[in-house]
mmCIF file of N, CA and C in Angstrom:
data_model
loop_
_atom_site.group_PDB
_atom_site.id
_atom_site.type_symbol
_atom_site.label_atom_id
_atom_site.label_comp_id
_atom_site.label_asym_id
_atom_site.label_seq_id
_atom_site.Cartn_x
_atom_site.Cartn_y
_atom_site.Cartn_z
ATOM 1 N N MET G 1 -50.605 17.358 -51.567
ATOM 2 C CA MET G 1 -51.402 16.683 -51.780
ATOM 3 C C MET G 1 -52.202 17.503 -52.483
ATOM 4 N N ARG G 2 -51.992 18.873 -52.622
ATOM 5 C CA ARG G 2 -52.506 19.872 -53.244
ATOM 6 C C ARG G 2 -52.315 19.587 -55.154
ATOM 7 N N ASN G 3 -51.109 19.430 -54.794
ATOM 8 C CA ASN G 3 -50.424 18.875 -56.224
ATOM 9 C C ASN G 3 -51.535 17.858 -56.929
ATOM 10 N N THR G 4 -51.458 16.906 -56.038
ATOM 11 C CA THR G 4 -52.211 15.983 -56.840
ATOM 12 C C THR G 4 -53.840 16.334 -57.694
ATOM 13 N N ARG G 5 -54.126 17.089 -56.409
ATOM 14 C CA ARG G 5 -55.875 17.155 -56.822
ATOM 15 C C ARG G 5 -55.776 17.939 -58.235
ATOM 16 N N TYR G 6 -54.635 19.187 -58.071
ATOM 17 C CA TYR G 6 -54.243 20.123 -59.045
ATOM 18 C C TYR G 6 -54.176 19.049 -60.739
ATOM 19 N N TRP G 7 -53.281 18.221 -60.468
ATOM 20 C CA TRP G 7 -52.848 17.068 -61.522
ATOM 21 C C TRP G 7 -53.822 16.372 -61.667
ATOM 22 N N LEU G 8 -54.951 16.050 -60.993
ATOM 23 C CA LEU G 8 -56.012 15.199 -61.536
ATOM 24 C C LEU G 8 -57.032 16.275 -62.203
ATOM 25 N N MET G 9 -57.418 17.475 -61.685
ATOM 26 C CA MET G 9 -58.065 18.375 -62.264
ATOM 27 C C MET G 9 -57.960 18.611 -63.699
ATOM 28 N N GLY G 10 -56.253 18.845 -63.577
ATOM 29 C CA GLY G 10 -55.915 19.001 -65.004
ATOM 30 C C GLY G 10 -56.195 17.654 -66.011
ATOM 31 N N ILE G 11 -55.973 16.644 -65.536
ATOM 32 C CA ILE G 11 -56.412 15.385 -66.661
ATOM 33 C C ILE G 11 -57.781 15.444 -67.196
ATOM 34 N N LEU G 12 -58.632 15.572 -65.670
ATOM 35 C CA LEU G 12 -60.235 15.747 -66.329
ATOM 36 C C LEU G 12 -60.443 16.562 -67.059
ATOM 37 N N LEU G 13 -59.546 17.947 -67.076
ATOM 38 C CA LEU G 13 -59.642 18.964 -67.854
ATOM 39 C C LEU G 13 -59.787 18.701 -69.196
ATOM 40 N N ALA G 14 -58.261 18.059 -69.481
ATOM 41 C CA ALA G 14 -57.921 17.458 -70.833
ATOM 42 C C ALA G 14 -59.249 16.554 -71.325
ATOM 43 N N VAL G 15 -59.153 15.529 -70.788
ATOM 44 C CA VAL G 15 -60.478 14.612 -70.903
ATOM 45 C C VAL G 15 -61.741 15.318 -71.767
ATOM 46 N N LEU G 16 -62.124 16.253 -70.511
ATOM 47 C CA LEU G 16 -63.327 16.956 -70.898
ATOM 48 C C LEU G 16 -63.401 17.370 -72.617
ATOM 49 N N GLY G 17 -61.921 18.489 -72.893
ATOM 50 C CA GLY G 17 -61.878 18.996 -73.747
ATOM 51 C C GLY G 17 -61.615 17.864 -74.771
ATOM 52 N N LEU G 18 -60.820 16.752 -75.120
ATOM 53 C CA LEU G 18 -61.180 15.698 -76.120
ATOM 54 C C LEU G 18 -62.535 15.550 -76.186
ATOM 55 N N VAL G 19 -63.258 15.261 -75.306
ATOM 56 C CA VAL G 19 -64.748 14.974 -75.503
ATOM 57 C C VAL G 19 -65.382 15.939 -76.302
ATOM 58 N N LEU G 20 -65.284 17.437 -75.989
ATOM 59 C CA LEU G 20 -65.944 18.527 -76.477
ATOM 60 C C LEU G 20 -65.670 18.632 -77.802
ATOM 61 N N MET G 21 -64.321 18.192 -78.098
ATOM 62 C CA MET G 21 -63.559 18.187 -79.459
ATOM 63 C C MET G 21 -64.597 17.036 -80.232
ATOM 64 N N GLY G 22 -64.622 15.554 -79.949
ATOM 65 C CA GLY G 22 -64.885 14.786 -80.209
ATOM 66 C C GLY G 22 -66.703 15.445 -80.484
ATOM 67 N N CYS G 23 -67.513 15.677 -79.741
ATOM 68 C CA CYS G 23 -68.648 16.211 -80.079
ATOM 69 C C CYS G 23 -68.836 17.020 -81.132
ATOM 70 N N ALA G 24 -67.959 18.219 -81.492
ATOM 71 C CA ALA G 24 -68.035 19.123 -82.523
ATOM 72 C C ALA G 24 -67.750 18.455 -84.028
ATOM 73 N N THR G 25 -66.681 17.216 -83.711
ATOM 74 C CA THR G 25 -66.614 16.793 -85.298
ATOM 75 C C THR G 25 -67.047 15.568 -85.507
ATOM 76 N N SER G 26 -67.822 15.068 -84.308
ATOM 77 C CA SER G 26 -68.444 13.863 -84.819
ATOM 78 C C SER G 26 -70.120 13.904 -85.566
ATOM 79 N N GLY G 27 -69.768 12.403 -86.607
ATOM 80 C CA GLY G 27 -70.709 12.848 -87.949
ATOM 81 C C GLY G 27 -71.946 11.641 -87.155
ATOM 82 N N GLY G 28 -71.678 10.835 -86.283
ATOM 83 C CA GLY G 28 -72.169 9.771 -86.192
ATOM 84 C C GLY G 28 -73.797 10.388 -85.131
ATOM 85 N N ASN G 29 -74.663 9.563 -85.242
ATOM 86 C CA ASN G 29 -75.853 9.519 -84.621
ATOM 87 C C ASN G 29 -76.157 8.606 -83.616
ATOM 88 N N SER G 30 -74.782 7.960 -82.731
ATOM 89 C CA SER G 30 -74.866 7.026 -81.911
ATOM 90 C C SER G 30 -75.483 7.884 -81.029
ATOM 91 N N MET G 31 -76.609 7.349 -80.226
ATOM 92 C CA MET G 31 -77.191 7.498 -78.521
ATOM 93 C C MET G 31 -76.171 7.316 -77.326
ATOM 94 N N THR G 32 -75.909 6.411 -77.457
ATOM 95 C CA THR G 32 -74.856 5.881 -76.402
ATOM 96 C C THR G 32 -73.838 6.849 -76.008
ATOM 97 N N PRO G 33 -73.665 7.126 -75.051
ATOM 98 C CA PRO G 33 -72.518 8.256 -75.097
ATOM 99 C C PRO G 33 -71.268 7.080 -74.907
ATOM 100 N N GLN G 34 -70.324 8.047 -75.622
ATOM 101 C CA GLN G 34 -69.113 7.195 -75.982
ATOM 102 C C GLN G 34 -67.983 8.442 -75.481
ATOM 103 N N VAL G 35 -67.697 8.660 -73.886
ATOM 104 C CA VAL G 35 -66.608 9.402 -72.916
ATOM 105 C C VAL G 35 -65.814 8.934 -72.967
ATOM 106 N N PRO G 36 -64.377 9.098 -73.413
ATOM 107 C CA PRO G 36 -63.378 8.413 -73.232
ATOM 108 C C PRO G 36 -62.645 8.838 -71.660
ATOM 109 N N GLY G 37 -61.937 7.925 -71.092
ATOM 110 C CA GLY G 37 -61.259 8.144 -69.697
ATOM 111 C C GLY G 37 -61.948 7.192 -68.867
ATOM 112 N N PRO G 38 -61.576 7.352 -67.799
ATOM 113 C CA PRO G 38 -62.224 6.643 -66.528
ATOM 114 C C PRO G 38 -63.585 6.721 -66.092
ATOM 115 N N GLN G 39 -64.449 5.556 -66.495
ATOM 116 C CA GLN G 39 -66.141 5.475 -66.685
ATOM 117 C C GLN G 39 -66.557 4.358 -65.253
ATOM 118 N N THR G 40 -65.734 3.363 -65.554
ATOM 119 C CA THR G 40 -66.437 2.418 -64.138
ATOM 120 C C THR G 40 -65.682 2.753 -63.062
ATOM 121 N N THR G 41 -66.363 2.449 -62.094
ATOM 122 C CA THR G 41 -66.211 2.736 -60.617
ATOM 123 C C THR G 41 -64.740 2.210 -60.154
ATOM 124 N N GLU G 42 -64.768 0.850 -60.902
ATOM 125 C CA GLU G 42 -63.386 0.286 -60.662
ATOM 126 C C GLU G 42 -62.118 1.396 -60.952
ATOM 127 N N GLN G 43 -62.786 2.194 -62.402
ATOM 128 C CA GLN G 43 -61.336 3.063 -63.003
ATOM 129 C C GLN G 43 -61.509 4.340 -62.144
ATOM 130 N N LEU G 44 -62.684 4.971 -61.803
ATOM 131 C CA LEU G 44 -62.981 5.795 -61.228
ATOM 132 C C LEU G 44 -61.861 5.736 -59.636
ATOM 133 N N LEU G 45 -62.132 4.681 -58.709
ATOM 134 C CA LEU G 45 -61.118 4.395 -57.991
ATOM 135 C C LEU G 45 -59.770 4.681 -58.313
ATOM 136 N N SER G 46 -59.394 3.765 -59.298
ATOM 137 C CA SER G 46 -58.042 3.885 -59.408
ATOM 138 C C SER G 46 -57.185 5.194 -59.587
ATOM 139 N N ALA G 47 -57.938 6.288 -60.646
ATOM 140 C CA ALA G 47 -57.816 7.598 -60.431
ATOM 141 C C ALA G 47 -57.734 8.228 -59.403
ATOM 142 N N ALA G 48 -58.534 8.187 -58.871
ATOM 143 C CA ALA G 48 -58.970 8.630 -57.445
ATOM 144 C C ALA G 48 -57.262 8.611 -56.340
ATOM 145 N N GLY G 49 -56.876 7.109 -56.549
ATOM 146 C CA GLY G 49 -55.768 7.180 -55.613
ATOM 147 C C GLY G 49 -56.002 5.971 -54.805
ATOM 148 N N PHE G 50 -57.403 5.459 -55.046
ATOM 149 C CA PHE G 50 -57.335 4.205 -54.323
ATOM 150 C C PHE G 50 -56.324 2.857 -54.458
ATOM 151 N N LYS G 51 -55.834 2.072 -53.614
ATOM 152 C CA LYS G 51 -54.777 1.120 -53.732
ATOM 153 C C LYS G 51 -55.538 -0.254 -54.427
ATOM 154 N N GLN G 52 -55.139 -0.915 -54.629
ATOM 155 C CA GLN G 52 -55.506 -2.476 -54.693
ATOM 156 C C GLN G 52 -54.946 -3.294 -54.210
ATOM 157 N N VAL G 53 -55.873 -3.606 -53.189
ATOM 158 C CA VAL G 53 -54.991 -4.712 -52.402
ATOM 159 C C VAL G 53 -55.691 -6.216 -52.503
ATOM 160 N N TYR G 54 -54.578 -7.219 -52.881
ATOM 161 C CA TYR G 54 -55.004 -8.089 -53.245
ATOM 162 C C TYR G 54 -54.322 -9.509 -52.727
ATOM 163 N N PRO G 55 -55.775 -10.446 -51.722
ATOM 164 C CA PRO G 55 -55.704 -11.439 -50.943
ATOM 165 C C PRO G 55 -54.376 -12.278 -51.209
ATOM 166 N N SER G 56 -53.335 -12.160 -49.827
ATOM 167 C CA SER G 56 -52.429 -13.405 -50.305
ATOM 168 C C SER G 56 -52.510 -14.833 -49.394
ATOM 169 N N THR G 57 -53.365 -14.678 -48.505
ATOM 170 C CA THR G 57 -53.797 -16.048 -47.889
ATOM 171 C C THR G 57 -55.319 -16.552 -48.500
ATOM 172 N N PRO G 58 -55.842 -17.917 -48.059
ATOM 173 C CA PRO G 58 -56.811 -18.061 -48.164
ATOM 174 C C PRO G 58 -57.845 -17.858 -47.265
ATOM 175 N N ALA G 59 -57.491 -16.981 -46.364
ATOM 176 C CA ALA G 59 -58.202 -16.311 -45.050
ATOM 177 C C ALA G 59 -58.932 -15.001 -45.933
ATOM 178 N N GLN G 60 -57.885 -14.473 -46.362
ATOM 179 C CA GLN G 60 -58.445 -13.374 -46.881
ATOM 180 C C GLN G 60 -59.152 -13.353 -48.194
ATOM 181 N N LYS G 61 -58.719 -14.233 -49.143
ATOM 182 C CA LYS G 61 -59.781 -14.597 -50.432
ATOM 183 C C LYS G 61 -61.280 -14.485 -49.563
ATOM 184 N N ALA G 62 -61.276 -15.698 -48.715
ATOM 185 C CA ALA G 62 -62.179 -15.815 -48.294
ATOM 186 C C ALA G 62 -63.240 -14.567 -47.536
ATOM 187 N N LYS G 63 -62.537 -13.881 -46.561
ATOM 188 C CA LYS G 63 -62.608 -12.419 -46.273
ATOM 189 C C LYS G 63 -63.337 -11.438 -47.543
ATOM 190 N N LEU G 64 -62.582 -11.562 -48.271
ATOM 191 C CA LEU G 64 -62.820 -10.404 -49.486
ATOM 192 C C LEU G 64 -64.334 -11.035 -50.357
ATOM 193 N N ASN G 65 -64.216 -12.560 -50.324
ATOM 194 C CA ASN G 65 -65.552 -12.834 -50.773
ATOM 195 C C ASN G 65 -66.465 -12.726 -50.209
ATOM 196 N N SER G 66 -66.585 -12.759 -48.768
ATOM 197 C CA SER G 66 -67.901 -12.351 -48.015
ATOM 198 C C SER G 66 -68.049 -11.104 -47.305
ATOM 199 N N MET G 67 -67.312 -10.098 -48.293
ATOM 200 C CA MET G 67 -67.633 -8.598 -47.869
ATOM 201 C C MET G 67 -68.588 -8.297 -48.990
ATOM 202 N N PRO G 68 -69.402 -7.307 -48.785
ATOM 203 C CA PRO G 68 -70.594 -6.483 -49.574
ATOM 204 C C PRO G 68 -69.752 -6.179 -51.323
ATOM 205 N N GLN G 69 -70.340 -6.661 -51.996
ATOM 206 C CA GLN G 69 -69.443 -6.777 -53.572
ATOM 207 C C GLN G 69 -69.810 -5.291 -54.046
ATOM 208 N N LYS G 70 -68.854 -4.810 -54.912
ATOM 209 C CA LYS G 70 -68.808 -3.681 -55.758
ATOM 210 C C LYS G 70 -70.185 -2.585 -55.239
ATOM 211 N N GLN G 71 -69.872 -1.820 -53.877
ATOM 212 C CA GLN G 71 -70.377 -1.134 -53.147
ATOM 213 C C GLN G 71 -69.185 -0.459 -52.312
ATOM 214 N N ILE G 72 -69.233 0.996 -52.242
ATOM 215 C CA ILE G 72 -67.904 1.596 -51.223
ATOM 216 C C ILE G 72 -68.640 1.581 -49.867
ATOM 217 N N PHE G 73 -67.716 1.156 -48.893
ATOM 218 C CA PHE G 73 -67.955 1.342 -47.439
ATOM 219 C C PHE G 73 -67.386 1.669 -46.872
ATOM 220 N N MET G 74 -67.416 2.329 -45.300
ATOM 221 C CA MET G 74 -66.169 2.735 -44.656
ATOM 222 C C MET G 74 -66.106 2.103 -43.337
ATOM 223 N N ILE G 75 -64.600 1.983 -43.571
ATOM 224 C CA ILE G 75 -64.159 0.764 -42.203
ATOM 225 C C ILE G 75 -63.329 2.019 -41.233
ATOM 226 N N SER G 76 -63.658 1.217 -39.784
ATOM 227 C CA SER G 76 -62.333 2.032 -38.829
ATOM 228 C C SER G 76 -61.283 1.221 -38.563
ATOM 229 N N LYS G 77 -59.996 1.831 -38.687
ATOM 230 C CA LYS G 77 -58.901 0.509 -37.923
ATOM 231 C C LYS G 77 -58.434 1.471 -36.906
ATOM 232 N N GLY G 78 -58.775 1.700 -35.620
ATOM 233 C CA GLY G 78 -58.282 2.465 -34.679
ATOM 234 C C GLY G 78 -59.085 3.717 -34.997
ATOM 235 N N PRO G 79 -57.994 4.893 -34.769
ATOM 236 C CA PRO G 79 -58.858 6.387 -35.001
ATOM 237 C C PRO G 79 -58.741 6.477 -36.595
ATOM 238 N N LYS G 80 -58.298 5.871 -37.433
ATOM 239 C CA LYS G 80 -58.517 5.916 -38.869
ATOM 240 C C LYS G 80 -59.685 5.099 -39.706
ATOM 241 N N LEU G 81 -59.789 6.097 -40.557
ATOM 242 C CA LEU G 81 -61.431 5.523 -41.229
ATOM 243 C C LEU G 81 -60.397 5.491 -43.015
ATOM 244 N N TYR G 82 -61.144 4.419 -42.973
ATOM 245 C CA TYR G 82 -60.564 3.972 -44.658
ATOM 246 C C TYR G 82 -62.203 3.872 -45.345
ATOM 247 N N TYR G 83 -61.905 3.724 -46.896
ATOM 248 C CA TYR G 83 -63.122 3.291 -47.399
ATOM 249 C C TYR G 83 -62.798 2.284 -48.496
ATOM 250 N N VAL G 84 -63.491 1.373 -48.394
ATOM 251 C CA VAL G 84 -62.797 -0.094 -49.431
ATOM 252 C C VAL G 84 -64.196 -0.693 -50.415
ATOM 253 N N TYR G 85 -63.728 -1.083 -51.282
ATOM 254 C CA TYR G 85 -64.614 -1.404 -52.341
ATOM 255 C C TYR G 85 -64.273 -3.037 -52.786
ATOM 256 N N ALA G 86 -64.744 -3.905 -52.636
ATOM 257 C CA ALA G 86 -64.473 -5.460 -52.869
ATOM 258 C C ALA G 86 -64.951 -5.796 -54.109
ATOM 259 N N ASP G 87 -64.045 -6.217 -54.730
ATOM 260 C CA ASP G 87 -64.114 -6.817 -56.140
ATOM 261 C C ASP G 87 -63.588 -7.859 -56.590
ATOM 262 N N ALA G 88 -64.353 -8.919 -56.030
ATOM 263 C CA ALA G 88 -64.430 -10.727 -55.813
ATOM 264 C C ALA G 88 -64.428 -11.187 -57.167
ATOM 265 N N ASN G 89 -65.034 -10.773 -58.177
ATOM 266 C CA ASN G 89 -65.444 -11.383 -59.091
ATOM 267 C C ASN G 89 -64.014 -10.551 -60.308
ATOM 268 N N GLY G 90 -64.479 -9.370 -60.331
ATOM 269 C CA GLY G 90 -63.768 -8.572 -61.298
ATOM 270 C C GLY G 90 -61.895 -8.816 -61.120
ATOM 271 N N CYS G 91 -61.558 -7.654 -60.290
ATOM 272 C CA CYS G 91 -59.836 -8.025 -60.008
ATOM 273 C C CYS G 91 -59.415 -8.892 -59.294
ATOM 274 N N GLY G 92 -60.860 -9.557 -58.489
ATOM 275 C CA GLY G 92 -60.032 -10.287 -57.323
ATOM 276 C C GLY G 92 -59.255 -9.573 -56.092
ATOM 277 N N CYS G 93 -59.927 -8.357 -56.037
ATOM 278 C CA CYS G 93 -59.203 -7.480 -55.208
ATOM 279 C C CYS G 93 -59.914 -6.397 -54.163
ATOM 280 N N LEU G 94 -59.242 -5.601 -53.513
ATOM 281 C CA LEU G 94 -60.371 -4.711 -52.241
ATOM 282 C C LEU G 94 -59.522 -3.898 -52.581
ATOM 283 N N TYR G 95 -60.184 -2.049 -53.700
ATOM 284 C CA TYR G 95 -60.007 -1.064 -53.165
ATOM 285 C C TYR G 95 -59.853 -0.558 -51.675
ATOM 286 N N ALA G 96 -58.760 0.257 -51.643
ATOM 287 C CA ALA G 96 -59.113 1.032 -50.445
ATOM 288 C C ALA G 96 -58.261 2.504 -50.475
ATOM 289 N N GLY G 97 -58.796 3.453 -49.742
ATOM 290 C CA GLY G 97 -58.541 4.664 -49.770
ATOM 291 C C GLY G 97 -58.619 5.283 -48.163
ATOM 292 N N ASN G 98 -58.287 6.628 -48.514
ATOM 293 C CA ASN G 98 -58.752 7.399 -47.397
ATOM 294 C C ASN G 98 -59.537 8.630 -46.765
ATOM 295 N N GLN G 99 -59.883 9.335 -46.938
ATOM 296 C CA GLN G 99 -60.888 10.057 -46.625
ATOM 297 C C GLN G 99 -60.583 11.212 -47.911
ATOM 298 N N GLN G 100 -59.416 11.766 -47.942
ATOM 299 C CA GLN G 100 -59.216 12.295 -49.259
ATOM 300 C C GLN G 100 -59.111 11.839 -50.248
ATOM 301 N N LYS G 101 -58.863 10.664 -50.484
ATOM 302 C CA LYS G 101 -59.283 9.581 -51.911
ATOM 303 C C LYS G 101 -60.624 9.491 -52.541
ATOM 304 N N TYR G 102 -61.192 9.231 -51.265
ATOM 305 C CA TYR G 102 -62.696 9.183 -51.565
ATOM 306 C C TYR G 102 -63.097 10.776 -51.582
ATOM 307 N N GLN G 103 -62.735 11.416 -50.972
ATOM 308 C CA GLN G 103 -63.120 12.536 -52.147
ATOM 309 C C GLN G 103 -62.553 12.942 -53.160
ATOM 310 N N ASN G 104 -61.443 12.632 -53.712
ATOM 311 C CA ASN G 104 -61.190 12.546 -55.086
ATOM 312 C C ASN G 104 -62.145 11.991 -56.101
ATOM 313 N N PHE G 105 -62.589 10.566 -55.667
ATOM 314 C CA PHE G 105 -63.592 9.428 -56.335
ATOM 315 C C PHE G 105 -64.620 10.583 -56.575
ATOM 316 N N GLN G 106 -64.830 11.411 -55.657
ATOM 317 C CA GLN G 106 -66.804 11.643 -55.423
ATOM 318 C C GLN G 106 -66.635 12.624 -56.481
ATOM 319 N N ASN G 107 -64.939 13.601 -56.738
ATOM 320 C CA ASN G 107 -65.287 14.606 -57.555
ATOM 321 C C ASN G 107 -65.085 14.159 -58.555
ATOM 322 N N LEU G 108 -64.263 13.101 -59.047
ATOM 323 C CA LEU G 108 -63.982 12.184 -60.390
ATOM 324 C C LEU G 108 -65.437 11.983 -60.931
ATOM 325 N N ALA G 109 -66.223 10.957 -60.384
ATOM 326 C CA ALA G 109 -67.503 10.482 -60.530
ATOM 327 C C ALA G 109 -68.594 11.821 -60.633
ATOM 328 N N THR G 110 -68.390 12.421 -60.267
ATOM 329 C CA THR G 110 -69.329 13.714 -60.278
ATOM 330 C C THR G 110 -69.291 14.137 -61.710
ATOM 331 N N GLN G 111 -67.666 14.354 -61.983
ATOM 332 C CA GLN G 111 -67.386 15.232 -63.052
ATOM 333 C C GLN G 111 -67.532 14.204 -64.168
ATOM 334 N N ALA G 112 -67.079 12.973 -64.299
ATOM 335 C CA ALA G 112 -67.368 12.136 -65.431
ATOM 336 C C ALA G 112 -68.721 11.999 -65.753
ATOM 337 N N GLN G 113 -69.848 12.091 -64.823
ATOM 338 C CA GLN G 113 -71.191 12.302 -65.080
ATOM 339 C C GLN G 113 -71.749 13.230 -65.857
ATOM 340 N N PHE G 114 -71.280 14.522 -65.345
ATOM 341 C CA PHE G 114 -71.460 15.917 -65.925
ATOM 342 C C PHE G 114 -70.812 15.862 -67.523
ATOM 343 N N ALA G 115 -69.690 15.058 -67.849
ATOM 344 C CA ALA G 115 -69.490 14.936 -68.716
ATOM 345 C C ALA G 115 -69.951 13.986 -69.580
ATOM 346 N N ALA G 116 -70.496 12.979 -69.331
ATOM 347 C CA ALA G 116 -71.395 12.015 -69.983
ATOM 348 C C ALA G 116 -72.693 12.958 -70.425
ATOM 349 N N GLU G 117 -73.100 13.713 -69.365
ATOM 350 C CA GLU G 117 -74.469 14.405 -69.811
ATOM 351 C C GLU G 117 -74.194 15.411 -70.981
ATOM 352 N N ARG G 118 -73.365 15.962 -70.938
ATOM 353 C CA ARG G 118 -72.785 17.039 -71.774
ATOM 354 C C ARG G 118 -72.744 16.327 -73.158
ATOM 355 N N TYR G 119 -72.192 15.066 -73.385
ATOM 356 C CA TYR G 119 -72.049 14.485 -74.689
ATOM 357 C C TYR G 119 -73.651 14.285 -74.866
ATOM 358 N N GLN G 120 -74.309 13.796 -74.026
ATOM 359 C CA GLN G 120 -75.728 12.774 -74.686
ATOM 360 C C GLN G 120 -76.309 14.335 -74.924
ATOM 361 N N ALA G 121 -76.372 15.322 -74.150
ATOM 362 C CA ALA G 121 -77.230 16.506 -74.560
ATOM 363 C C ALA G 121 -76.561 16.882 -76.424
ATOM 364 N N ALA G 122 -75.201 16.620 -76.225
ATOM 365 C CA ALA G 122 -74.740 17.679 -77.368
ATOM 366 C C ALA G 122 -75.324 16.333 -78.338
ATOM 367 N N GLN G 123 -74.978 15.270 -78.395
ATOM 368 C CA GLN G 123 -75.833 14.299 -78.990
ATOM 369 C C GLN G 123 -77.165 14.913 -79.606
ATOM 370 N N MET G 124 -77.951 14.745 -78.709
ATOM 371 C CA MET G 124 -79.369 15.466 -79.083
ATOM 372 C C MET G 124 -79.901 16.532 -79.561
ATOM 373 N N GLN G 125 -78.595 17.609 -79.493
ATOM 374 C CA GLN G 125 -78.921 18.717 -80.138
ATOM 375 C C GLN G 125 -78.566 18.231 -81.831
ATOM 376 N N ALA G 126 -78.133 17.341 -82.032
ATOM 377 C CA ALA G 126 -77.619 17.400 -83.258
ATOM 378 C C ALA G 126 -78.656 16.119 -84.220
ATOM 379 N N TRP G 127 -79.700 15.852 -83.394
ATOM 380 C CA TRP G 127 -80.667 15.141 -84.233
ATOM 381 C C TRP G 127 -81.391 15.945 -84.798
ATOM 382 N N ASP G 128 -82.090 15.312 -85.650
ATOM 383 C CA ASP G 128 -82.735 16.638 -86.956
ATOM 384 C C ASP G 128 -84.902 16.332 -86.002
ATOM 385 N N TRP G 129 -84.645 17.214 -85.082
ATOM 386 C CA TRP G 129 -86.005 17.191 -84.565
ATOM 387 C C TRP G 129 -87.360 17.543 -85.526
ATOM 388 N N ASP G 130 -87.068 18.120 -86.924
ATOM 389 C CA ASP G 130 -88.033 18.494 -87.286
ATOM 390 C C ASP G 130 -88.892 16.907 -88.041
ATOM 391 N N THR G 131 -88.158 16.315 -87.826
ATOM 392 C CA THR G 131 -89.086 15.221 -88.433
ATOM 393 C C THR G 131 -90.532 14.430 -87.448
ATOM 394 N N TRP G 132 -90.308 15.122 -86.385
ATOM 395 C CA TRP G 132 -91.674 15.241 -85.583
ATOM 396 C C TRP G 132 -92.506 15.914 -85.809
ATOM 397 N N GLY G 133 -92.235 17.001 -86.629
ATOM 398 C CA GLY G 133 -93.518 17.764 -87.253
ATOM 399 C C GLY G 133 -94.049 18.839 -85.936
ATOM 400 N N PRO G 134 -94.461 19.880 -86.435
ATOM 401 C CA PRO G 134 -95.050 20.966 -85.789
ATOM 402 C C PRO G 134 -96.766 19.999 -84.420
ATOM 403 N N GLY G 135 -97.069 18.790 -85.266
ATOM 404 C CA GLY G 135 -98.274 18.533 -84.290
ATOM 405 C C GLY G 135 -98.026 17.693 -83.405
ATOM 406 N N TYR G 136 -96.557 17.424 -82.934
ATOM 407 C CA TYR G 136 -96.149 16.472 -81.993
ATOM 408 C C TYR G 136 -95.858 17.421 -80.617
ATOM 409 N N TRP G 137 -95.415 18.900 -81.080
ATOM 410 C CA TRP G 137 -94.744 19.714 -80.036
ATOM 411 C C TRP G 137 -96.178 20.950 -79.612
ATOM 412 N N GLY G 138 -97.130 20.344 -80.479
ATOM 413 C CA GLY G 138 -98.345 21.460 -80.054
ATOM 414 C C GLY G 138 -98.254 22.300 -81.334
ATOM 415 N N GLU G 139 -99.593 22.997 -81.413
ATOM 416 C CA GLU G 139 -99.911 23.791 -82.726
ATOM 417 C C GLU G 139 -99.018 25.141 -82.816
ATOM 418 N N THR G 140 -98.269 25.715 -81.834
ATOM 419 C CA THR G 140 -97.510 26.469 -82.279
ATOM 420 C C THR G 140 -96.042 25.941 -82.093
ATOM 421 N N GLY G 141 -95.903 24.819 -82.331
ATOM 422 C CA GLY G 141 -94.302 24.287 -82.433
ATOM 423 C C GLY G 141 -93.731 24.368 -81.334
ATOM 424 N N GLU G 142 -94.134 24.922 -79.844
ATOM 425 C CA GLU G 142 -93.016 25.160 -79.168
ATOM 426 C C GLU G 142 -94.274 24.469 -77.592
ATOM 427 N N MET G 143 -92.874 23.819 -76.767
ATOM 428 C CA MET G 143 -93.713 22.831 -75.460
ATOM 429 C C MET G 143 -94.026 23.750 -74.317
#
């Protein structure tokens, strides 16, 4: 399990490195963060090790459709706890994982958010803020 965590951290660091290289070489002025790698909840769940479970019977499909959609919730089966995420309209499946996989998901989601924020901050630094002039910032030009 520790090897999996280090493996995921290595992948995330590699993605972050690529993002930062892209920021350094990017000449575009797009305001939309274009961060490669997993970004949607579904992609992050898969990267964290959640399994996609597809309904195999009409009863299972009806249950999937009746579950709260696009939100993670905890269920217990006997003494075990699981985290599930229903996506009836997307993949038509249920994502399921244990506590460790949920912690992996939380870590990946946090790291992806930080990467997107760093990318956006780098894009903002590349703007020509002098076009606003000193009057916008106050008489001294400082906020």
